[in-house]
One Martini backbone bead per residue (centre of mass of N, CA, C, O) as a GRO file, in nm:
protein
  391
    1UNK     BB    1  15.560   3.704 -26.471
    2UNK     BB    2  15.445   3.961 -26.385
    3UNK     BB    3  15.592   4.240 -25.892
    4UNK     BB    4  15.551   4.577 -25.701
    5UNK     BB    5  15.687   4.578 -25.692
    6UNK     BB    6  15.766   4.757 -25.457
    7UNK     BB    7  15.551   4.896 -25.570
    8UNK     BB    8  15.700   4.824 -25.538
    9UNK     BB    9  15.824   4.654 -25.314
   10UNK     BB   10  15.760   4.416 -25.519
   11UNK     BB   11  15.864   4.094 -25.457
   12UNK     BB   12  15.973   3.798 -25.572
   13UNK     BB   13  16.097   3.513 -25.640
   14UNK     BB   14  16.241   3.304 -25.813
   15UNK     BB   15  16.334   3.288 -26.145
   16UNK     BB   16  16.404   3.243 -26.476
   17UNK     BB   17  16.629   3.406 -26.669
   18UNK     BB   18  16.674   3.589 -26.934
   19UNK     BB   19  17.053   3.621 -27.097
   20UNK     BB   20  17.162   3.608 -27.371
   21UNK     BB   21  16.980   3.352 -27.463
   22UNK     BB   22  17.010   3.269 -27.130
   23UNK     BB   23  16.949   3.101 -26.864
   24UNK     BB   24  16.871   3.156 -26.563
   25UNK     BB   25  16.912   3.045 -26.256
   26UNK     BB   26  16.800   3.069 -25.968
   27UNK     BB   27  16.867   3.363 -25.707
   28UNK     BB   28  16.654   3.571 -25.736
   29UNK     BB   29  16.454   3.869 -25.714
   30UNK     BB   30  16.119   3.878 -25.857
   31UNK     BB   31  15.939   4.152 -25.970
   32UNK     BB   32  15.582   4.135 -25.897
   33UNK     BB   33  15.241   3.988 -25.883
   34UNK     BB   34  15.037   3.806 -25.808
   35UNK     BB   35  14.868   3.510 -25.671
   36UNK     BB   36  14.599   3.257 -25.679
   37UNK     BB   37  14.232   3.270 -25.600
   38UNK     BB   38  13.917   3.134 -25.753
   39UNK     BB   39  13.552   3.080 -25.769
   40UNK     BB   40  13.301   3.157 -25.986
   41UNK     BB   41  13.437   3.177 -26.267
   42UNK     BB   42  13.572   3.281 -26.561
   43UNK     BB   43  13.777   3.045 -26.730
   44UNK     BB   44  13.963   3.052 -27.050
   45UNK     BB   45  14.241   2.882 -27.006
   46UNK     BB   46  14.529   2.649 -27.167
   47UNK     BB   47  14.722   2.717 -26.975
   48UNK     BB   48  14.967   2.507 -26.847
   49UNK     BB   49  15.179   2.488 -26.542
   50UNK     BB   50  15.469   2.540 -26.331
   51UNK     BB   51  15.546   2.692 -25.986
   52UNK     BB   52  15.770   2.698 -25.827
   53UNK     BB   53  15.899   2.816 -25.514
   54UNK     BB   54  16.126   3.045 -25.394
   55UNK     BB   55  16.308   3.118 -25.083
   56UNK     BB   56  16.422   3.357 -24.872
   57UNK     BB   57  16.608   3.468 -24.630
   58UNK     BB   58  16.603   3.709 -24.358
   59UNK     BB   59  16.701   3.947 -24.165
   60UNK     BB   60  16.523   4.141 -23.897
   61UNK     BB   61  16.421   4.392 -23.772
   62UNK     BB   62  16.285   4.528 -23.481
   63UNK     BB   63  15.956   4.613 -23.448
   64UNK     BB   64  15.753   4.892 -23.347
   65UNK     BB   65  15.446   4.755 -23.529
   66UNK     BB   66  15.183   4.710 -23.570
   67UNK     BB   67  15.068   4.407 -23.795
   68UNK     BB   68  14.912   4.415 -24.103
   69UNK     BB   69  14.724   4.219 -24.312
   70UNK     BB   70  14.800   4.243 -24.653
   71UNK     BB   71  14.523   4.302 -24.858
   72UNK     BB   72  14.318   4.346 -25.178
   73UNK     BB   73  14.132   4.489 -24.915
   74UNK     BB   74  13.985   4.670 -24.710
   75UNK     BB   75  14.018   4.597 -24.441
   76UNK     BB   76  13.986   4.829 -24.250
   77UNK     BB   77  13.922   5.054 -24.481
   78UNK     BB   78  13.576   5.051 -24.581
   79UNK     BB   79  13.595   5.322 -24.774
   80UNK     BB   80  13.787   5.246 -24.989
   81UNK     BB   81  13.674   5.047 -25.161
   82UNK     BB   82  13.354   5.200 -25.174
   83UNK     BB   83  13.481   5.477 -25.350
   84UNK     BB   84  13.413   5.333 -25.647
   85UNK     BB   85  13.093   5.377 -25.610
   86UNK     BB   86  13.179   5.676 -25.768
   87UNK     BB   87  13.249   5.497 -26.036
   88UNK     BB   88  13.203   5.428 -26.426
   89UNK     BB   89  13.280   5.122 -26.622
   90UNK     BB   90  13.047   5.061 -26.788
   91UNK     BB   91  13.177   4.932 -27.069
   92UNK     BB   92  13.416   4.841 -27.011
   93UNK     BB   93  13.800   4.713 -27.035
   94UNK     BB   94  14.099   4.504 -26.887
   95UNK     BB   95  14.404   4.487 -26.896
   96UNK     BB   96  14.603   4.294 -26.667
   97UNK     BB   97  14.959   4.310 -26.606
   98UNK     BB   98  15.072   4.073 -26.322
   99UNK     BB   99  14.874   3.852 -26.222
  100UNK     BB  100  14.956   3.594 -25.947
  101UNK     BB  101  14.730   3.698 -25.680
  102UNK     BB  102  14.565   3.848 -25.378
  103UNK     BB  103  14.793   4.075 -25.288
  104UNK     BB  104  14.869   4.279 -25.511
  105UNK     BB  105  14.806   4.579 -25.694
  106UNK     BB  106  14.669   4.431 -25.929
  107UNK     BB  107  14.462   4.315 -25.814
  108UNK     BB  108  14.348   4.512 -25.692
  109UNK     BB  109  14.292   4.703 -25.953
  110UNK     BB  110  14.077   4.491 -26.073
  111UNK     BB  111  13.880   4.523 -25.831
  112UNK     BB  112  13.833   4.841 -25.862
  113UNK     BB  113  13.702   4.812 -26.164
  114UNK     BB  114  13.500   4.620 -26.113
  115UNK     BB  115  13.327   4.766 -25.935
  116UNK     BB  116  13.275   5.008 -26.161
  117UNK     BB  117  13.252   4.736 -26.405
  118UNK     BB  118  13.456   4.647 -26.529
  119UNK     BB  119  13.600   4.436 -26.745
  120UNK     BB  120  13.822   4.134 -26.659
  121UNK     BB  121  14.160   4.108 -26.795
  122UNK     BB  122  14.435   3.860 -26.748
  123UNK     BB  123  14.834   3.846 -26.729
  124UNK     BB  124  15.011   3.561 -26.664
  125UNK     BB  125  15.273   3.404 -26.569
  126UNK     BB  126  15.312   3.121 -26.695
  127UNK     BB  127  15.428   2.965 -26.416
  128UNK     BB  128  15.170   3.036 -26.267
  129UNK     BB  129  14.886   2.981 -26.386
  130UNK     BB  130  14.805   2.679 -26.275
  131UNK     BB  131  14.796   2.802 -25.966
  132UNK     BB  132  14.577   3.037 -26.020
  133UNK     BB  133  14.339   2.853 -26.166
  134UNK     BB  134  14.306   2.665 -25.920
  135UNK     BB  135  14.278   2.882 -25.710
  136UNK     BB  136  14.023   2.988 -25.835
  137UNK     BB  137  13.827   2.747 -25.855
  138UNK     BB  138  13.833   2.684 -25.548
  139UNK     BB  139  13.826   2.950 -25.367
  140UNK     BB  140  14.077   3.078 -25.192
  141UNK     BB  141  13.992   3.404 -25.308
  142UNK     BB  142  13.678   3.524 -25.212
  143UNK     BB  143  13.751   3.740 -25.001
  144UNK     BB  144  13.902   3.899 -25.244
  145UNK     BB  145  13.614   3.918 -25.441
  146UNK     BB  146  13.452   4.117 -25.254
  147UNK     BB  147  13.244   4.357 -25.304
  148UNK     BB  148  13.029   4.581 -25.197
  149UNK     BB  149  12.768   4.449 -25.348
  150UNK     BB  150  12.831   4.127 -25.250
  151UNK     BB  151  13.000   4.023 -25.528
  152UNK     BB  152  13.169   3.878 -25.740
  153UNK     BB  153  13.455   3.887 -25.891
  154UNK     BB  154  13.496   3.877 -26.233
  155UNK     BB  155  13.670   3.691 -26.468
  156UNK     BB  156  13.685   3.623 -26.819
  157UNK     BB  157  14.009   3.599 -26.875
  158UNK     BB  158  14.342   3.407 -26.854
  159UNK     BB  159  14.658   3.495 -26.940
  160UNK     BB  160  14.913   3.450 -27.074
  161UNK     BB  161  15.287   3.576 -26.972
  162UNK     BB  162  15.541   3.757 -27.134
  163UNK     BB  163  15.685   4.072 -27.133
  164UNK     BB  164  16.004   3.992 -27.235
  165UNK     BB  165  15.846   3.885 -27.482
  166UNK     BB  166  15.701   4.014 -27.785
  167UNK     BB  167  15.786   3.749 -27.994
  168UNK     BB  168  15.832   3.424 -28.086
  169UNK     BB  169  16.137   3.535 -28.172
  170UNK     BB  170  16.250   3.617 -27.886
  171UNK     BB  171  16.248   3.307 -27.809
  172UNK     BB  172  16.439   3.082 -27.645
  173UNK     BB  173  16.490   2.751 -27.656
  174UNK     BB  174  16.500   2.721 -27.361
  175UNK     BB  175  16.286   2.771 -27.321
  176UNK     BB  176  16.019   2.650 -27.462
  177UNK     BB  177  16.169   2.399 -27.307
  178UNK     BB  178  16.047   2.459 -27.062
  179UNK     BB  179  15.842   2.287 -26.833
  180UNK     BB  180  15.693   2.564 -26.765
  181UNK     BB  181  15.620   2.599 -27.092
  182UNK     BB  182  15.441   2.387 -27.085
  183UNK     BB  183  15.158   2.372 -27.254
  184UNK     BB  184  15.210   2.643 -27.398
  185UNK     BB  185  15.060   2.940 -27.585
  186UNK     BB  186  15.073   3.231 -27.646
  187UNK     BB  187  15.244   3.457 -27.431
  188UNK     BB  188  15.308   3.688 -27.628
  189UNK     BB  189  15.246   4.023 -27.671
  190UNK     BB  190  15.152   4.000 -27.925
  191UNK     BB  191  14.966   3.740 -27.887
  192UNK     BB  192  14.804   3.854 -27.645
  193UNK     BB  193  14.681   4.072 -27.833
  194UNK     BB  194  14.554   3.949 -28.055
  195UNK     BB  195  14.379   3.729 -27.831
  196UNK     BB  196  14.192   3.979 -27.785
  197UNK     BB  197  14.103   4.093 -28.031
  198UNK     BB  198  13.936   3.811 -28.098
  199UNK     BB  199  13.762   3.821 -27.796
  200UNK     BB  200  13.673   4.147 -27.800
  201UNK     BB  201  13.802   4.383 -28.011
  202UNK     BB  202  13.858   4.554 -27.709
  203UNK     BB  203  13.995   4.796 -27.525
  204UNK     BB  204  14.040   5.067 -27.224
  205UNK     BB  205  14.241   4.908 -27.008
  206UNK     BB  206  14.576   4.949 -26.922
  207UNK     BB  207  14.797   4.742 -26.707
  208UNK     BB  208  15.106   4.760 -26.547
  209UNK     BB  209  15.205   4.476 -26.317
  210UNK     BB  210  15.532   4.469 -26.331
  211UNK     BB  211  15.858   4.282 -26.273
  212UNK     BB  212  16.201   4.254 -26.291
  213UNK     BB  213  16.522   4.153 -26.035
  214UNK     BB  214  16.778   3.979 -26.045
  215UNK     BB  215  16.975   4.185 -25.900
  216UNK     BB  216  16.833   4.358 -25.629
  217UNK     BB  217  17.019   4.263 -25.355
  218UNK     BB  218  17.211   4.443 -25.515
  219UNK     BB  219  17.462   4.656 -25.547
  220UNK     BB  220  17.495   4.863 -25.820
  221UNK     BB  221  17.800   4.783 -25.813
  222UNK     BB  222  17.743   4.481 -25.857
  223UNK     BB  223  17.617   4.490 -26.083
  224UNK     BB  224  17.546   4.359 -26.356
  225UNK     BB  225  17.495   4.364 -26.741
  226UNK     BB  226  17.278   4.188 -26.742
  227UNK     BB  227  17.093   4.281 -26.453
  228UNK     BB  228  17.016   4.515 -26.555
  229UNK     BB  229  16.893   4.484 -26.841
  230UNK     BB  230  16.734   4.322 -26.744
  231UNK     BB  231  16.532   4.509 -26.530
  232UNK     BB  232  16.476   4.696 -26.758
  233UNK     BB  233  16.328   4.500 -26.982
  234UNK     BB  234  16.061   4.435 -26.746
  235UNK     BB  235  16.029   4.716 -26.579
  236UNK     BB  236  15.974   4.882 -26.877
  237UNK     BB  237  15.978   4.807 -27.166
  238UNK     BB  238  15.715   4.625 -27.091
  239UNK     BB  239  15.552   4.888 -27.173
  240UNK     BB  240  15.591   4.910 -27.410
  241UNK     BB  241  15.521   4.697 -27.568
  242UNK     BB  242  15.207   4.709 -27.419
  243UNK     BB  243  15.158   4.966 -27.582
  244UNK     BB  244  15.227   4.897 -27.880
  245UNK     BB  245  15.025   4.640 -27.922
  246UNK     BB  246  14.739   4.772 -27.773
  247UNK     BB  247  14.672   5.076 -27.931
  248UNK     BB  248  14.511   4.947 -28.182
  249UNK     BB  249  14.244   4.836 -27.908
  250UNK     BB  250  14.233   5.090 -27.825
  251UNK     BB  251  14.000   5.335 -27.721
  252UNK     BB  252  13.932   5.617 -27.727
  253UNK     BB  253  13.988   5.740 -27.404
  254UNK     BB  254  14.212   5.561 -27.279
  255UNK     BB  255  14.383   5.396 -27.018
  256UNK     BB  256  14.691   5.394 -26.876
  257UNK     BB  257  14.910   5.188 -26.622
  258UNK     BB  258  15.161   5.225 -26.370
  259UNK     BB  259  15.399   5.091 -26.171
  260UNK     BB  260  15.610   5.332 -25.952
  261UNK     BB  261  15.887   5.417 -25.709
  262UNK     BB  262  16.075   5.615 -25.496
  263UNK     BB  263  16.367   5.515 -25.618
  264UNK     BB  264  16.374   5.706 -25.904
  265UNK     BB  265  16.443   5.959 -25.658
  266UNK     BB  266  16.556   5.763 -25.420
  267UNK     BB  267  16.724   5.676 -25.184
  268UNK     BB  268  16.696   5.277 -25.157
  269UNK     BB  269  16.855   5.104 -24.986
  270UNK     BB  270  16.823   4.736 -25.164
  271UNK     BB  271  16.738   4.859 -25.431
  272UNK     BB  272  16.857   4.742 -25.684
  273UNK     BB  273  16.967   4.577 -26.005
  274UNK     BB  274  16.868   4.865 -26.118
  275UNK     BB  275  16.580   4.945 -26.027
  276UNK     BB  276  16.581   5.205 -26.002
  277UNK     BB  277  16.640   5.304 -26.311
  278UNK     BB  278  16.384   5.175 -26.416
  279UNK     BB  279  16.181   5.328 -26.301
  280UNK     BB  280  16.312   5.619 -26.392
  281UNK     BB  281  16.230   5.522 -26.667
  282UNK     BB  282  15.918   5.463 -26.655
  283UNK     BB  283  15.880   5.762 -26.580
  284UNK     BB  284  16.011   5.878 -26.887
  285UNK     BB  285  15.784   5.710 -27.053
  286UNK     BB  286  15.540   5.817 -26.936
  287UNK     BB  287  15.560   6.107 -27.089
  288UNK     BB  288  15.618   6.014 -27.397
  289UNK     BB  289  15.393   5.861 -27.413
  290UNK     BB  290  15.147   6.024 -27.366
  291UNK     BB  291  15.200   6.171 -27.617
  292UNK     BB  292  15.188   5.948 -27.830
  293UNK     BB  293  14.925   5.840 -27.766
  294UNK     BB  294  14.758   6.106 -27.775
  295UNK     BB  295  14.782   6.184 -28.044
  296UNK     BB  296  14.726   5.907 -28.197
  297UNK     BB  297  14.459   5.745 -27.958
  298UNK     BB  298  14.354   5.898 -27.715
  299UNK     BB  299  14.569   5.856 -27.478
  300UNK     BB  300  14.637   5.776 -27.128
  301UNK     BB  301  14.906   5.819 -26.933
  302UNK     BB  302  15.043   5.669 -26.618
  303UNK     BB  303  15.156   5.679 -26.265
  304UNK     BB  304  15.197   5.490 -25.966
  305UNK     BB  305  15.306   5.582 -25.687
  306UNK     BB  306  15.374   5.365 -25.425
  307UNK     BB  307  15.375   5.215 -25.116
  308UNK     BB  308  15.446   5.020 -24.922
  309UNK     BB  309  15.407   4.638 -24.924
  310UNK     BB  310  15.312   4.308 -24.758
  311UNK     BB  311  15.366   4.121 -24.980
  312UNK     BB  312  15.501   3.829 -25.100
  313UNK     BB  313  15.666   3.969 -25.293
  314UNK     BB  314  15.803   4.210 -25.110
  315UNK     BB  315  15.957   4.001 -24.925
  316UNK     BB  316  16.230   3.945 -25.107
  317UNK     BB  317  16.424   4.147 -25.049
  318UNK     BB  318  16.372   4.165 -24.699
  319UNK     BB  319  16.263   4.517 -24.614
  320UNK     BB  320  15.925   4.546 -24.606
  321UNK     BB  321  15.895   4.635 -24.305
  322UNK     BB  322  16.121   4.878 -24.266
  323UNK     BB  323  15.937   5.055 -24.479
  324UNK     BB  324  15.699   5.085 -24.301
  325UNK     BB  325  15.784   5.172 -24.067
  326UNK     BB  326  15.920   5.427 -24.203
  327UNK     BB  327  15.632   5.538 -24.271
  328UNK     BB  328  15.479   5.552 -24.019
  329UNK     BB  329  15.695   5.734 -23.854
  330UNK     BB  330  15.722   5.983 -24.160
  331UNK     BB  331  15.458   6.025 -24.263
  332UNK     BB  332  15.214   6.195 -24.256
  333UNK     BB  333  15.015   5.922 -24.267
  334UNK     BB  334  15.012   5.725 -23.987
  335UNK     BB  335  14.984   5.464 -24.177
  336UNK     BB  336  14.876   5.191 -24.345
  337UNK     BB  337  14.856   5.062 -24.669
  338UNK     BB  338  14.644   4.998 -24.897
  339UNK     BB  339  14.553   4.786 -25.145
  340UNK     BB  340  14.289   4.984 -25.266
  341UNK     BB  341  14.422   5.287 -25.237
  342UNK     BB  342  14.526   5.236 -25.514
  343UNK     BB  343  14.296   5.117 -25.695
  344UNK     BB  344  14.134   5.361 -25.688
  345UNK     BB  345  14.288   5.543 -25.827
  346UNK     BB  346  14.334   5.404 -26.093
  347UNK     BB  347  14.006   5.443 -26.174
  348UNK     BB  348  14.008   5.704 -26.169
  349UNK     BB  349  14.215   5.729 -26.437
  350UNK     BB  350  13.982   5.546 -26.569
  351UNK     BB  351  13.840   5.785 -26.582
  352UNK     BB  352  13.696   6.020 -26.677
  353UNK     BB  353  13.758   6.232 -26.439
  354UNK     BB  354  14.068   6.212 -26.608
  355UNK     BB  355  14.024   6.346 -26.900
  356UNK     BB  356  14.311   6.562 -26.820
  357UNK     BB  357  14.519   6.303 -26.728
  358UNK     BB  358  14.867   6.297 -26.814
  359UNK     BB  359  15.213   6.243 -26.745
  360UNK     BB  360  15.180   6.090 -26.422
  361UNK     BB  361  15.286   6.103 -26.142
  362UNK     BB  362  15.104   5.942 -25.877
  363UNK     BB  363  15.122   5.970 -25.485
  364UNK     BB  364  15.051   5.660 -25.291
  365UNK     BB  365  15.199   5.690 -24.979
  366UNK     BB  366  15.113   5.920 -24.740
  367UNK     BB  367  15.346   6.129 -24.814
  368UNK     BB  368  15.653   6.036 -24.821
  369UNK     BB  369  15.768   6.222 -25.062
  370UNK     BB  370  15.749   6.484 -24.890
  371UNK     BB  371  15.994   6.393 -24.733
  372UNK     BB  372  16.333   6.488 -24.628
  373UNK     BB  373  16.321   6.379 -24.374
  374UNK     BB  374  16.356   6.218 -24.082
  375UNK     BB  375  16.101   6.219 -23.778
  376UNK     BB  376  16.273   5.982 -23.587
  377UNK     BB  377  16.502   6.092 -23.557
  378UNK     BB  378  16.714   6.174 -23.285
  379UNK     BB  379  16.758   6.476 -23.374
  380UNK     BB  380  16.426   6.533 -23.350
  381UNK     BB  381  16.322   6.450 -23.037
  382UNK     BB  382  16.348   6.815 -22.993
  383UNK     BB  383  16.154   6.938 -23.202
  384UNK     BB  384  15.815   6.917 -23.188
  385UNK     BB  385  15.675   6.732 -23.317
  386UNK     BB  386  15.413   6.564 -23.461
  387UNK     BB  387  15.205   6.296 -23.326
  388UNK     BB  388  15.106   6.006 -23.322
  389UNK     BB  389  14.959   5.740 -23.232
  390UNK     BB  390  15.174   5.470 -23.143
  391UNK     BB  391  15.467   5.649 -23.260
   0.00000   0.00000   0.00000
């Protein structure tokens, strides 16, 4: 299931996906979030299967800035993670889907929400489950899972998901018996929000941190009617699906959030396969949803625009080394983003602070979004622009 967007440009490497009842073989960049490990965790899922990873070649330009290893915590910037305690959202529960690793969005924002006290329920790809939840038992993302106040995020249950479909009628035979999807069950959206309800009887917390871009590294023209609606139906879709099924479970106050990337309005050559067009139907169903969701359950729609991040996810697409340098070179604040600074944002989002905030992009990027022109261009070279140290 369900990364991070390339935060948006988080892209995992290849899985089968479904196209028009038939499995497509592996050999595609894959948007997702998270896999990982933790222990001394509540883990109670029955679901187990296997996730082979593929993983893609790519020439990368010569960088010219120090690389920062870049996960779900804290990292230089100890002051963005820790400035969660000062949101409150104990007896608060959340649902995100899309966690596979403690590396991307999901993550950190699962992390940032457990900081604030709530209570922190994941979705997680079928066929990554089984390395997931035993990467949780061993411990190997212990240092990940530490808050500010030194105790370790626990996580209460993770379930199986694939967003991809509705409801057990919209699984196609082969995948059913798809070795990666043996002895799980319960795993679509209606199942999963239905066992989320008998297991907790309401959620406050909606998090969609998924997508899927089976021809993302093909160029618009490219793409065939396939590969674009595969796109549209993983990276879009399955967000009204978690909100059509999550609804009726959720608290009158509660509110949802989603990630989506500056390309849904803006050209960034190699992101292609749909991908621009679905992040941009993303936001603009994040507008309707905010509508009908507050009218009917008095929850609120919000979606999240981050910047690069140097995820598992992100690395297949290949060039987002390239979009941090670009960051840091022209963006107004030259930093690598943490993902713990969109965390934070999240849990602002989800917490009564913004009970007047809803139908927003709001642009989590070092200010990236707000520049027009690039001001690393020789053109601008006298132009005396103000530099930072380092850039």
């Amino acid at each position: 299931m369900a990364a991070a967007t390339a935060s948006k440009l988080q892209i995992a490497t290849s899985r089968p996906y479904v196209s028009s009842g038939k499995l497509v073989k592996p050999g595609f960049a894959v948007l997702r979030t998270d896999f990982g490990g933790y222990s001394n965790i509540k883990i109670s899922s029955s679901f187990i299967s296997s996730a082979p990873a593929l993983s893609r070649c790519y020439v990368k330009q010569a960088r010219k800035h120090e690389r920062v290893v870049t996960k779900a915590m804290s990292g230089v910037n100890g002051d963005a993670f820790s400035a969660t305690s000062s949101l409150d959202l104990r007896g608060k529960r959340a649902f995100i889907a899309g966690v596979a690793d403690d590396n991307g969005y999901g993550w950190a924002i699962a992390k940032s929400l457990a900081a604030a006290g709530a209570e922190i329920l994941l979705g997680t790809w079928v066929p990554a489950l089984n390395i997931f939840e035993t990467s949780l038992r061993r411990g190997k993302f212990d240092e990940s899972r530490l808050l500010p106040n030194g105790s370790l995020m626990e996580i209460a249950k993770v379930y199986a998901l694939d967003a991809v479909y509705d409801c057990p009628e919209d699984v196609p035979e082969d995948v059913k018996t798809n070795k990666r999807y043996a002895g799980s069950s319960n795993w679509t959206v209606q199942e999963v929000a239905e066992c989320v309800k008998c297991d907790y009887g309401t959620i406050d917390i909606l998090v969609h941190s998924l997508a899927n871009g089976p021809e993302v590294t093909k160029p618009l023209l490219e793409t065939s009617r396939g590969g674009y609606l595969a796109a549209i139906s993983a990276s879009s879709y399955s967000y009204v699906s978690l909100l059509k099924h999550f609804l009726p479970i959720m608290n009158p106050g509660g509110s949802s959030i989603s990630l989506t990337y500056i390309a849904s309005e803006k050209i960034i050559p190699g992101y292609g396969g749909g991908m621009s067009s679905a992040k941009a139907a993303l936001e603009s169903d994040t507008r309707v949803l905010a509508f009908e969701a507050g009218r009917k359950h008095k929850v609120r729609v919000n979606t999240i625009s981050a910047g690069p991040l140097r995820s598992r996810a992100a690395k297949a697409i290949g060039f987002i080394d390239m979009m941090i340098d670009y960051s840091l070179a022209n963006a107004p604040l030259p930093k690598e983003l943490l993902a713990d600074e969109v965390g934070n944002v999240a849990a602002f989002l989800a917490s009564p602070m913004a009970s007047a905030m809803t139908g927003n992009v709001v642009y989590v990027d070092n200010g990236l979004h707000a520049m027009g022109v690039g001001v690393d261009s020789p053109v601008f070279s006298n132009a005396g622009n103000p530099k930072s140290e380092g850039i």
